[in-house]
Amino acid sequence: MTFSHLRHWCEQSDNLDRYGWLQHDGLNFGIQEIVDSPFILTTSFVKKNSVNHGGDWTARIDVRAMPGYEAYNNEEVSLIWYVALDEDARDANIWLSNFETTFTGVKGETSGLGQFSIKLTNHSGVTDSESFLITKAPGLNLLREVIVSSLRLVSNKSESKKRVVLAGNLLQDDEKNPNFIATQITGILPFTLDVMFESGFQTREETLTGHKYTQLLAKHQIDFDEKFENIYNLRNKGYDVKSIKFAQAALSNLVGGIGYFYGASMVQSSYTNEPVNYWNSALYTAVPSRSFFPRGFLWDEGFHGLLLSKWDLDIELDIIAHWMDLMNAEGWIPRELILGSEALAKVPSEFVVQRNTNANPPTFFITLEYILDNYEDVLTQKQLDLLERLYPRLQAWFSWFNTTQKGAMPGSYRWKGRDPLTQKELNPRTMSSGLDDYPRASHPTEDERHIDLYCWMAVAASTMHRIGSLIGQDTSKYETTSKYLKDNRMMNKLHWSSYSQTYADYGLHTDALALKRPDIVPRSPNQNREMIRVTLKNPEYRLVDSSFGYVSLFPFLLRILDANSEKLGMILEKIVKPELLWTNYGLRSLSTNSPLYMKRNTEHDPPYWRGAIWINMNYLAVRALHFYSNEAGPFQSKAATIYKELRSNLVENIMKQYYKSGYIWEQYNDKTGEGSGCRPFTGWSALVVNIMSEKY
Ligand code: 6A9
């Protein structure tokens, strides 16, 4: 017998037909379906707030055969329900307690939660608590291993079947306090369990379970539908029920993926030789993907904020405040936040260490810009106070970018951290830009300049000016910088190629490059035959204008380009060309005639930002088209036409792929529209909701 299929974490490799939140409001309730054919598990929770320790909540778990698989009803299914304490939790205890239910319950006390009790009750069907496990687990990242290694095979005389059960109490004599208690519950399909968490030990007059729970959940669902329609107006816009369900699921997965992480980052500073552990910190953040990247990413989070701030502005401000708290004394914020052993267990070691010289796009400035665009006049005093407290940190953040990522030419900017010595990469990656393998100057030097960072800085400066003015600060410095960078003459001088008639990076560059396998040298030991890059022609300083794609679009994407500029017309003409960026599913990242279109970067790295359709950039594109179609200028009506088509291509394809595959994806194939990369990816791809509702 093998237990390799025991499900625990949300793993992409489990290949479930589909799973995800259908509705989740971020505060009071959520409802999720997990389809693991032939079974379907519906999990939900309802929370009742109280003053202390967050209040009570109940979770309901319903297990049944999928429609069409009714023959499986009457089969037995075992669930393992557990309570575990964080390995760092001090003065925290949990112990078994038998309440007057058929199941084992747990009581506990921790500094964060105070006293609490958790009870399991049967809501419907036949269920039995079959076995339990009490032990000390070495860490939250190893709970599955602890369970698997303690499973026992037993046989009952009256039955011929063998059964798998948990081992019971495994505490050694000298161990008093378990940190891991698990209960095996076996039920006959279909069945439903309620798990009740109650803060404190007092008994309730009325418990949040059974019929009471059913009623409250239904009420929250109705409120959710109403709030969703009030904000996004999808019914009013004529979308059908199926489309609205899709949009609700997209939003709910972003909201339901918000987590609270605690731990220390590993940081490589320019002042130390070895990476050091940062201070312990808390991070409240959404995540790009629950299965694959269940942790915070700095520039992703700014995009998430464009959706979250409309749904619940206070949640979003809280998220921004947590990220700003991670800033070091220099004004730097790590790009990836991997806090705690559970998060760490999901990350290959090469990604763990963060470098304090490297940036990531400061997208929180577009979130803040969006918040000002939508709420400037209705912010509460509390929200204004929060902005005021954030302001000094935003200043430090801006100035960290403005000094450390400055380019050699006045007014120019450069992503630091590209590797000039790599021999394996066809084009050294620019991880800091967020666009990883998108082609840049082939030979990184200090003299290069990056158009995307230039545009991020222009938005950052103008947002600093707006926020500062709102809270009564002297912002002349930001106003000047913003005007300086938004002056298209300056941008054109640094980045416009009159040869290709596109915006471009500048640097030491050649396109004459190839990956080659080194020849075998006879009888030489330890041959490393990995492919290496060969440069066939000397690079020269020039604009990197042979590639056309997302990077070339930034002055348009971030709305820096003047509505009257003829360059806007040239960009619009180019994006609609199918051999360049246009597809029926959205704009592809790199034009098909670019030298690195769909090329591998090393023999092990498939193309990533070299052709696929990404939703965050497409979101910026529809937003920009919407903007230019509302600005007086010669290209206004052209922008409006493209806006309509791009918007409907994106919405139709993302929804079609969702219903076809069960998921929203990290990217979409530019030839077929199919989802690729990881899934479910309901980080920035969930911005499809804003695209549907036209809330930019
Ligand atoms: C890989 C392997 C189980 C890459 O969405 C997060 C980031 C973006 O910020 C970035 O722009 N993604 C984009 O180019 C995903 C990065 C994941 C790296 C870690 C882990 C999974 O192991």
XYZ file of C-alpha atoms and ligand atoms in Angstrom:
718
model
C 0.000 0.000 0.000
C 1.275 3.461 -0.777
C 0.328 6.739 0.801
C 1.941 8.939 -1.761
C -1.467 10.199 -2.803
C -2.435 11.355 0.646
C -3.447 14.918 -0.098
C -2.232 17.604 2.227
C -0.943 20.783 0.696
C -2.305 22.419 -2.331
C 0.009 20.783 -4.892
C -0.146 21.349 -8.603
C 1.190 17.826 -9.123
C -1.924 16.354 -7.482
C -3.613 17.196 -10.770
C -7.025 17.836 -9.314
C -9.773 18.440 -11.840
C -10.416 21.772 -10.235
C -10.335 23.516 -6.887
C -10.714 27.025 -5.639
C -12.840 29.536 -3.835
C -16.201 30.238 -5.414
C -16.860 33.095 -3.020
C -14.686 34.659 -0.312
C -15.186 38.110 1.126
C -11.897 38.337 3.006
C -13.610 38.879 6.340
C -16.640 36.801 7.178
C -16.929 33.736 5.025
C -15.686 31.679 2.136
C -16.879 28.698 0.131
C -14.601 26.436 -1.843
C -14.984 23.387 -4.070
C -12.328 20.731 -4.455
C -13.076 18.336 -7.280
C -11.032 15.165 -6.958
C -12.996 12.804 -9.103
C -15.011 10.806 -8.257
C -15.373 12.910 -5.114
C -16.255 16.495 -4.529
C -15.383 18.250 -1.293
C -17.048 21.504 -0.449
C -15.390 23.445 2.332
C -16.705 26.647 3.758
C -16.211 28.813 6.809
C -18.155 31.471 8.621
C -16.592 33.803 11.123
C -18.230 35.618 14.012
C -16.156 38.516 15.203
C -15.771 39.392 18.806
C -13.529 41.815 20.608
C -10.940 39.323 21.785
C -8.633 37.248 19.638
C -10.605 37.547 16.439
C -13.689 35.689 17.614
C -15.279 32.343 16.728
C -15.464 30.539 13.449
C -16.831 27.326 12.082
C -15.667 25.397 9.066
C -17.890 22.915 7.271
C -16.578 20.022 5.218
C -18.956 18.210 2.925
C -17.829 15.089 1.057
C -19.878 13.386 -1.621
C -19.678 11.650 -4.975
C -19.603 13.921 -8.001
C -22.714 14.177 -10.105
C -22.560 11.246 -12.497
C -20.589 9.130 -10.010
C -23.434 8.318 -7.628
C -22.291 4.689 -7.523
C -19.591 5.877 -5.136
C -22.111 6.910 -2.527
C -21.947 4.458 0.405
C -18.176 4.173 -0.057
C -15.987 5.074 2.902
C -13.717 8.078 2.861
C -11.298 9.075 5.629
C -10.318 12.641 6.358
C -7.532 13.625 8.707
C -8.227 16.733 10.694
C -5.374 18.271 12.665
C -4.279 21.078 14.916
C -0.612 22.060 14.959
C 1.397 24.736 16.692
C 4.037 26.798 15.001
C 7.463 25.533 16.009
C 8.376 29.003 17.255
C 5.277 29.332 19.403
C 6.365 29.781 22.987
C 4.098 29.122 25.970
C 1.604 27.542 23.623
C -0.253 24.362 24.470
C -2.821 22.103 22.950
C -4.417 19.071 24.515
C -7.097 16.541 23.695
C -10.517 16.993 25.114
C -13.585 14.896 24.667
C -16.598 17.073 24.344
C -20.007 15.498 24.338
C -19.616 14.677 20.698
C -18.586 11.484 19.045
C -15.345 13.121 18.035
C -12.196 14.095 19.734
C -11.824 17.800 20.263
C -8.873 19.955 21.131
C -8.409 22.697 23.661
C -5.497 25.042 23.724
C -3.941 28.252 24.800
C -1.443 30.445 22.949
C -0.308 34.027 23.423
C -1.929 35.116 20.176
C -5.229 33.267 20.531
C -5.649 33.112 24.301
C -7.698 30.101 25.370
C -9.703 28.305 22.743
C -11.494 25.085 22.070
C -12.155 23.276 18.840
C -14.974 20.790 18.520
C -15.955 18.500 15.710
C -19.542 17.599 15.126
C -21.351 15.541 12.593
C -23.810 17.601 10.600
C -25.172 14.876 8.353
C -24.410 11.336 7.259
C -22.642 8.584 9.167
C -19.202 9.413 10.521
C -16.913 7.992 13.145
C -13.706 9.152 14.727
C -11.586 6.159 13.900
C -8.148 6.890 15.329
C -5.932 9.719 16.506
C -2.321 10.842 16.747
C -0.684 12.930 19.465
C 2.934 13.794 18.966
C 5.654 16.391 18.633
C 6.280 17.323 15.015
C 9.631 18.833 14.039
C 8.026 21.643 12.010
C 4.937 22.747 10.157
C 6.635 21.818 6.908
C 6.837 18.138 7.937
C 3.321 17.343 9.133
C 2.517 15.123 6.191
C 5.682 13.097 6.781
C 4.807 12.685 10.456
C 1.355 11.380 9.529
C 2.588 9.028 6.835
C 5.304 7.542 9.019
C 2.851 6.870 11.828
C 0.152 5.131 9.817
C -0.667 1.593 10.910
C -2.392 -1.198 9.063
C -4.927 -3.050 11.216
C -7.430 -5.741 10.504
C -10.649 -6.361 12.251
C -11.609 -9.995 12.860
C -15.177 -9.523 11.758
C -14.149 -7.776 8.549
C -11.879 -9.121 5.916
C -10.742 -5.617 4.951
C -7.565 -4.136 6.313
C -7.775 -0.568 7.566
C -5.245 2.207 7.817
C -5.268 4.130 11.085
C -3.215 6.674 13.010
C -0.867 5.449 15.734
C -2.348 7.053 18.876
C -0.247 8.721 21.535
C 3.399 8.847 20.476
C 4.625 11.230 23.148
C 7.661 9.955 25.027
C 7.417 9.805 28.804
C 9.429 12.980 29.266
C 7.469 14.927 26.671
C 4.541 16.732 28.138
C 3.330 19.033 25.441
C 2.341 17.839 22.014
C 2.364 20.371 19.182
C 0.475 18.194 16.744
C -2.854 16.434 17.248
C -4.584 14.654 14.396
C -7.874 12.806 14.189
C -8.947 10.390 11.515
C -12.612 10.648 10.663
C -14.143 8.018 8.485
C -17.538 8.526 6.959
C -19.875 6.868 4.525
C -20.591 9.112 1.546
C -22.220 11.560 1.543
C -21.403 13.195 4.886
C -20.861 16.639 6.379
C -18.796 17.739 9.362
C -18.725 21.009 11.257
C -15.519 22.112 12.967
C -16.140 24.811 15.528
C -13.476 27.130 16.861
C -14.528 28.970 19.986
C -12.468 31.651 21.611
C -12.217 31.131 25.388
C -13.600 28.184 27.352
C -17.063 29.537 28.113
C -19.904 27.573 26.592
C -22.103 29.395 24.108
C -25.834 29.770 24.372
C -26.024 29.087 20.709
C -23.267 27.374 18.755
C -22.335 28.309 15.218
C -23.160 24.917 13.784
C -25.851 22.864 12.108
C -28.847 24.797 10.864
C -27.627 28.066 12.363
C -24.450 27.767 10.299
C -26.364 26.916 7.126
C -28.475 30.044 7.581
C -25.558 32.369 8.248
C -23.582 31.035 5.317
C -26.571 31.593 3.020
C -26.938 35.146 4.289
C -23.263 35.907 3.656
C -23.600 34.512 0.148
C -26.500 36.809 -0.602
C -24.573 39.809 0.771
C -21.591 38.810 -1.338
C -23.672 38.698 -4.532
C -25.047 42.105 -3.744
C -21.693 43.693 -2.912
C -20.134 42.138 -5.995
C -22.815 43.590 -8.246
C -22.636 46.982 -6.558
C -18.922 47.204 -7.181
C -18.492 45.546 -10.561
C -21.936 45.940 -12.186
C -21.482 42.808 -14.248
C -25.173 41.861 -14.298
C -25.996 45.403 -15.231
C -23.477 45.221 -18.048
C -25.291 42.214 -19.466
C -22.969 39.399 -18.373
C -24.715 36.046 -17.878
C -24.668 33.938 -14.714
C -21.805 31.784 -15.942
C -19.593 34.829 -16.554
C -20.463 36.308 -13.183
C -19.599 33.038 -11.430
C -16.266 33.041 -13.193
C -15.566 36.625 -12.128
C -16.595 35.887 -8.538
C -14.253 32.894 -8.466
C -11.366 34.971 -9.860
C -11.768 37.669 -7.222
C -12.435 35.159 -4.434
C -9.265 33.224 -5.151
C -7.183 36.355 -4.908
C -8.970 37.347 -1.694
C -8.979 33.777 -0.320
C -5.255 33.510 -1.014
C -4.428 36.384 1.318
C -2.309 35.039 4.125
C -0.422 36.061 7.182
C 3.214 34.991 7.223
C 5.806 35.319 9.945
C 9.551 34.766 9.915
C 12.866 36.184 8.758
C 14.108 36.693 5.199
C 17.587 35.683 4.100
C 19.283 38.761 2.732
C 22.579 39.172 0.930
C 23.750 42.652 1.714
C 26.576 44.473 0.005
C 28.097 44.933 3.464
C 28.438 41.257 4.376
C 29.990 38.246 2.677
C 27.362 35.725 3.622
C 23.590 36.066 3.508
C 22.179 37.054 6.876
C 18.829 36.485 8.510
C 16.711 39.606 8.656
C 14.640 40.411 11.720
C 11.458 38.418 12.293
C 8.597 40.182 10.661
C 4.971 39.695 9.792
C 3.572 39.984 6.316
C -0.076 40.215 5.408
C -0.281 39.707 1.675
C -2.037 38.064 -1.234
C -0.066 35.480 -3.211
C 0.265 34.844 -6.958
C -0.496 31.135 -6.779
C -1.692 29.025 -3.860
C -0.144 25.854 -5.228
C 3.116 27.042 -6.705
C 4.141 30.375 -5.237
C 2.240 30.641 -1.937
C 4.166 33.659 -0.706
C 4.447 37.379 -1.210
C 6.009 38.945 -4.314
C 6.585 42.673 -4.245
C 5.585 43.765 -7.730
C 2.775 41.213 -8.002
C 1.275 42.726 -4.879
C 0.883 46.161 -6.438
C -1.182 44.564 -9.202
C -3.232 42.619 -6.653
C -3.921 45.946 -5.019
C -5.680 47.199 -8.160
C -8.339 44.584 -7.541
C -8.291 44.400 -3.750
C -8.622 48.128 -3.101
C -11.960 48.161 -4.917
C -13.203 45.151 -2.991
C -11.997 46.238 0.442
C -9.844 49.338 0.722
C -8.966 48.702 4.362
C -7.612 45.245 3.614
C -5.470 46.727 0.837
C -4.125 49.548 2.994
C -3.264 47.000 5.667
C -1.373 44.952 3.066
C 0.562 47.991 1.830
C 1.426 48.940 5.406
C 2.799 45.451 6.108
C 4.994 45.527 3.013
C 6.301 48.995 3.891
C 7.213 47.653 7.342
C 9.677 45.300 5.661
C 11.785 48.196 4.448
C 15.353 48.270 5.708
C 17.196 51.395 6.840
C 18.323 52.085 3.266
C 14.799 52.117 1.887
C 14.935 48.711 0.220
C 12.156 46.088 0.249
C 12.911 42.461 -0.685
C 11.377 41.208 -3.921
C 10.220 37.845 -2.649
C 9.131 37.246 0.905
C 9.623 33.739 2.164
C 8.668 33.748 5.807
C 8.298 30.694 8.010
C 9.066 27.001 7.468
C 5.886 26.245 5.509
C 6.639 28.957 2.967
C 10.312 27.993 2.847
C 9.475 24.382 2.070
C 7.987 25.534 -1.243
C 11.030 27.377 -2.564
C 14.097 26.040 -4.365
C 17.184 27.246 -2.469
C 18.447 29.462 -5.312
C 15.448 31.745 -4.833
C 15.629 32.107 -1.051
C 18.340 34.715 -0.698
C 17.339 38.282 -1.546
C 19.902 40.901 -2.557
C 19.616 44.392 -1.149
C 21.042 45.967 -4.288
C 18.256 44.640 -6.512
C 14.910 46.229 -7.110
C 11.513 45.070 -8.357
C 9.029 47.451 -10.004
C 7.506 49.785 -7.407
C 3.957 48.864 -8.408
C 2.495 50.013 -5.087
C 2.712 53.466 -6.639
C 0.165 52.450 -9.259
C -2.015 50.954 -6.528
C -1.815 54.211 -4.606
C -2.474 56.174 -7.794
C -5.552 54.004 -8.351
C -6.702 54.564 -4.778
C -6.385 58.327 -5.259
C -8.168 58.202 -8.639
C -11.093 56.331 -7.108
C -11.285 57.453 -3.500
C -9.385 60.701 -3.075
C -12.490 62.589 -1.950
C -14.000 59.902 0.242
C -11.027 58.692 2.278
C -11.845 58.479 5.976
C -9.728 60.220 8.597
C -8.351 56.825 9.612
C -7.298 56.086 6.057
C -5.713 59.504 5.680
C -3.830 58.966 8.934
C -2.535 55.709 7.576
C -1.317 57.402 4.391
C 0.384 59.974 6.551
C 2.177 57.253 8.500
C 3.165 55.523 5.267
C 4.501 58.683 3.684
C 8.010 58.772 5.229
C 8.528 55.178 4.169
C 7.292 55.900 0.658
C 9.788 58.757 0.557
C 12.595 56.412 1.585
C 11.461 53.842 -0.967
C 11.356 56.397 -3.764
C 14.750 57.751 -2.905
C 16.264 54.241 -2.729
C 15.155 53.724 -6.350
C 16.145 57.197 -7.411
C 19.691 56.829 -6.126
C 20.610 53.139 -6.422
C 18.951 52.457 -9.774
C 20.097 55.645 -11.457
C 21.680 55.263 -14.878
C 24.851 56.881 -16.171
C 23.047 59.448 -18.341
C 21.085 62.151 -16.481
C 17.439 61.151 -16.240
C 18.080 57.509 -17.055
C 17.545 54.427 -14.904
C 19.027 50.966 -14.864
C 17.928 47.680 -13.269
C 20.882 46.541 -11.231
C 21.653 42.888 -10.674
C 22.075 41.573 -14.228
C 24.957 39.120 -14.473
C 27.629 40.319 -16.933
C 29.690 37.140 -16.509
C 27.161 34.414 -17.153
C 28.150 32.045 -19.921
C 25.010 29.997 -20.109
C 22.311 32.553 -20.676
C 21.537 33.588 -24.203
C 20.480 36.911 -22.719
C 21.352 37.569 -19.053
C 18.077 37.738 -17.153
C 16.729 40.878 -15.513
C 14.925 39.293 -12.573
C 14.626 42.637 -10.819
C 12.434 44.060 -13.610
C 9.889 41.273 -13.044
C 10.151 40.384 -16.715
C 12.920 37.845 -16.087
C 14.109 36.663 -19.525
C 12.610 39.448 -21.637
C 15.467 40.410 -24.023
C 17.652 43.344 -22.976
C 21.140 44.487 -23.959
C 23.121 41.297 -24.523
C 26.149 42.481 -22.485
C 25.120 44.099 -19.167
C 27.152 47.195 -18.327
C 26.797 50.225 -16.100
C 25.938 52.368 -19.098
C 22.744 50.633 -20.046
C 19.360 52.224 -19.466
C 15.934 50.659 -19.166
C 12.786 52.256 -20.487
C 10.411 50.313 -18.226
C 12.174 51.503 -15.077
C 12.210 55.055 -16.441
C 8.406 54.885 -16.730
C 7.940 53.296 -13.288
C 9.933 56.192 -11.842
C 7.792 58.746 -13.640
C 4.642 57.228 -12.118
C 6.317 56.924 -8.720
C 7.274 60.618 -8.727
C 3.831 61.821 -9.751
C 2.112 59.601 -7.172
C 4.463 60.874 -4.448
C 3.494 64.387 -5.448
C -0.220 63.551 -5.229
C -0.086 61.739 -1.887
C 2.174 64.344 -0.354
C -0.140 67.153 -1.441
C -3.145 65.311 -0.060
C -1.633 65.127 3.398
C -0.224 68.645 3.264
C 3.466 68.046 2.630
C 5.845 70.096 0.516
C 6.138 67.969 -2.609
C 7.906 70.355 -4.971
C 10.799 67.901 -5.299
C 8.478 65.149 -6.571
C 6.567 67.518 -8.757
C 9.785 68.599 -10.459
C 10.966 65.019 -10.958
C 7.600 63.975 -12.286
C 7.503 66.828 -14.803
C 11.095 66.146 -15.809
C 10.456 62.448 -16.474
C 7.053 62.925 -18.062
C 8.495 65.431 -20.503
C 8.402 63.263 -23.613
C 11.338 65.110 -25.207
C 13.634 63.789 -22.522
C 12.232 60.250 -22.788
C 12.533 60.334 -26.565
C 16.128 61.454 -26.411
C 17.037 58.572 -24.140
C 14.840 55.829 -25.547
C 13.218 56.471 -28.927
C 14.613 54.626 -31.914
C 13.814 56.438 -35.130
C 15.128 53.402 -36.982
C 12.539 50.954 -35.631
C 10.095 53.674 -34.600
C 9.724 52.150 -31.162
C 10.854 52.869 -27.622
C 13.760 50.698 -26.532
C 16.404 49.998 -23.887
C 19.947 51.153 -24.557
C 23.149 49.201 -23.901
C 26.027 47.121 -25.173
C 24.276 44.788 -27.528
C 24.424 42.346 -30.380
C 21.840 39.949 -31.755
C 24.524 37.654 -33.141
C 24.441 35.131 -30.305
C 23.756 31.432 -30.044
C 23.707 28.591 -27.556
C 26.233 25.935 -28.557
C 27.256 22.628 -27.050
C 31.020 22.607 -26.460
C 32.943 20.080 -28.522
C 34.170 16.937 -26.844
C 37.876 17.091 -26.158
C 39.122 13.475 -26.366
C 40.311 11.988 -23.083
C 39.789 15.138 -21.082
C 38.216 14.324 -17.680
C 35.168 16.021 -16.103
C 33.781 17.408 -19.268
C 31.008 19.832 -18.698
C 29.008 19.634 -21.844
C 26.331 22.104 -20.905
C 25.470 24.497 -23.673
C 27.169 27.863 -23.524
C 26.590 31.171 -25.185
C 28.772 32.179 -28.079
C 28.992 35.738 -29.329
C 29.386 35.780 -33.107
C 29.807 39.508 -33.552
C 31.164 42.146 -31.187
C 28.459 43.987 -29.293
C 28.176 47.748 -29.616
C 26.431 50.513 -27.726
C 23.020 51.051 -29.291
C 19.310 51.005 -28.669
C 18.055 47.442 -28.261
C 15.465 48.051 -30.949
C 15.516 44.695 -32.741
C 13.137 43.326 -30.074
C 9.619 44.644 -29.864
C 7.301 43.732 -27.013
C 6.070 44.672 -23.565
C 9.190 46.699 -22.678
C 8.820 48.816 -25.836
C 5.251 49.638 -24.810
C 5.938 51.083 -21.359
C 5.538 54.809 -22.173
C 2.109 53.861 -23.504
C 1.303 51.231 -20.827
C 2.003 53.625 -17.962
C 0.350 56.540 -19.773
C 3.510 58.661 -19.873
C 3.185 59.231 -23.599
C 1.361 62.430 -24.631
C -2.028 61.787 -26.183
C -1.006 64.062 -29.050
C 2.277 62.340 -29.781
C 2.582 60.805 -33.214
C 4.501 58.044 -31.434
C 1.239 56.957 -29.844
C -0.125 56.430 -33.336
C 2.913 54.376 -34.289
C 2.569 52.184 -31.205
C -1.133 51.611 -31.813
C -0.409 50.638 -35.389
C 2.163 48.108 -34.264
C 0.225 46.428 -31.479
C -2.623 45.422 -33.794
C -0.323 43.598 -36.219
C -0.677 39.812 -35.814
C 2.961 39.219 -36.798
C 3.959 41.581 -33.995
C 1.894 41.564 -30.789
C -1.745 40.998 -31.649
C -3.429 37.633 -30.982
C -7.057 36.675 -30.492
C -6.303 36.059 -26.824
C -4.439 39.206 -25.803
C -1.114 40.902 -26.559
C 1.872 38.546 -26.645
C 4.985 39.576 -24.719
C 7.421 39.605 -27.650
C 6.804 40.086 -31.362
C 7.259 37.040 -33.551
C 10.005 38.785 -35.538
C 12.156 39.546 -32.480
C 15.412 37.575 -32.419
C 14.595 35.842 -29.137
C 10.905 35.149 -29.776
C 10.126 31.802 -28.090
C 13.837 31.033 -27.645
C 15.188 29.136 -24.651
C 17.510 31.186 -22.463
C 19.675 28.233 -21.451
C 19.213 24.642 -22.411
C 17.244 24.223 -19.155
C 15.166 27.403 -19.264
C 12.234 27.487 -21.626
C 11.006 30.869 -22.914
C 8.978 32.703 -20.265
C 8.496 36.393 -21.167
C 9.344 35.710 -24.807
C 6.004 35.315 -26.497
C 3.422 34.165 -23.948
C 0.465 36.379 -23.071
C 0.634 37.814 -19.533
C -2.414 39.345 -17.907
C -0.784 42.056 -15.796
C 0.697 43.704 -18.900
C -2.513 43.240 -20.836
C -4.358 44.865 -17.979
C -2.071 47.890 -18.295
C -2.665 47.845 -22.051
C -6.482 47.921 -21.840
C -6.240 50.507 -19.093
C -4.020 52.672 -21.309
C -6.308 52.220 -24.322
C -9.265 53.201 -22.184
C -7.315 56.260 -21.019
C -6.272 57.373 -24.514
C -9.773 56.821 -25.848
C -10.938 59.397 -23.305
C -8.169 61.940 -23.941
C -8.628 64.424 -26.741
C -6.112 63.721 -29.486
C -5.662 62.403 -33.017
C -5.693 58.736 -31.938
C -8.672 58.829 -29.644
C -11.054 56.801 -31.772
C -8.388 54.353 -32.852
C -7.608 53.684 -29.188
C -11.310 53.144 -28.523
C -11.613 50.543 -31.274
C -8.565 48.585 -30.157
C -9.728 48.855 -26.553
C -12.976 47.072 -27.310
C -11.314 44.246 -29.195
C -8.467 43.654 -26.785
C -10.826 43.713 -23.828
C -13.213 41.179 -25.289
C -10.388 38.896 -26.515
C -8.911 38.775 -23.024
C -12.150 38.219 -21.160
C -13.409 35.582 -23.572
C -10.223 33.577 -23.607
C -9.478 33.608 -19.874
C -13.061 32.554 -19.174
C -13.083 29.913 -21.896
C -9.866 28.381 -20.554
C -11.247 28.498 -17.011
C -14.301 26.480 -17.931
C -12.253 24.146 -20.112
C -9.419 23.429 -17.674
C -10.911 24.339 -14.294
C -8.275 27.017 -13.687
C -7.049 30.543 -14.242
C -3.424 30.448 -15.440
C -0.107 32.255 -15.080
C 0.147 32.884 -18.837
C -1.661 32.037 -22.038
C -0.251 30.551 -25.224
C -0.073 33.096 -28.034
C -0.997 30.545 -30.717
C -3.787 28.571 -29.057
C -4.884 30.722 -26.134
C -4.388 27.758 -23.798
C -3.265 28.317 -20.220
C 0.413 27.669 -19.433
C 2.869 28.087 -16.586
C 1.381 27.386 -13.197
C -2.238 27.105 -12.074
C -4.292 28.088 -10.306
C -2.684 31.487 -10.763
C -5.152 33.963 -9.376
C -2.710 36.719 -8.626
C -2.614 39.378 -11.324
C -4.517 37.154 -13.784
C -7.538 37.852 -11.553
C -7.419 41.429 -12.884
C -9.722 40.083 -15.577
C -12.489 41.133 -13.157
C -11.487 44.798 -13.439
C -11.301 44.378 -17.207
C -14.837 42.972 -17.287
C -16.175 45.755 -15.127
C -14.015 48.446 -16.791
C -12.782 49.733 -13.454
C -9.309 51.065 -14.190
C 9.932 29.197 -8.553
C 9.328 26.831 -8.252
C 7.476 24.322 -6.314
C 7.819 34.959 -12.111
O 4.410 35.726 -9.860
C 5.602 35.687 -9.175
C 6.774 35.896 -10.107
C 6.661 37.240 -10.816
O 6.869 38.273 -9.894
C 7.666 37.406 -11.922
O 7.402 38.583 -12.625
N 6.822 34.789 -11.067
C 7.603 36.240 -12.876
O 8.569 36.393 -13.882
C 6.959 33.457 -10.431
C 8.281 33.257 -9.733
C 8.406 31.951 -9.052
C 9.837 31.676 -8.696
C 10.039 30.494 -7.824
C 9.553 28.141 -7.607
C 8.176 26.130 -7.641
O 8.539 25.145 -6.741
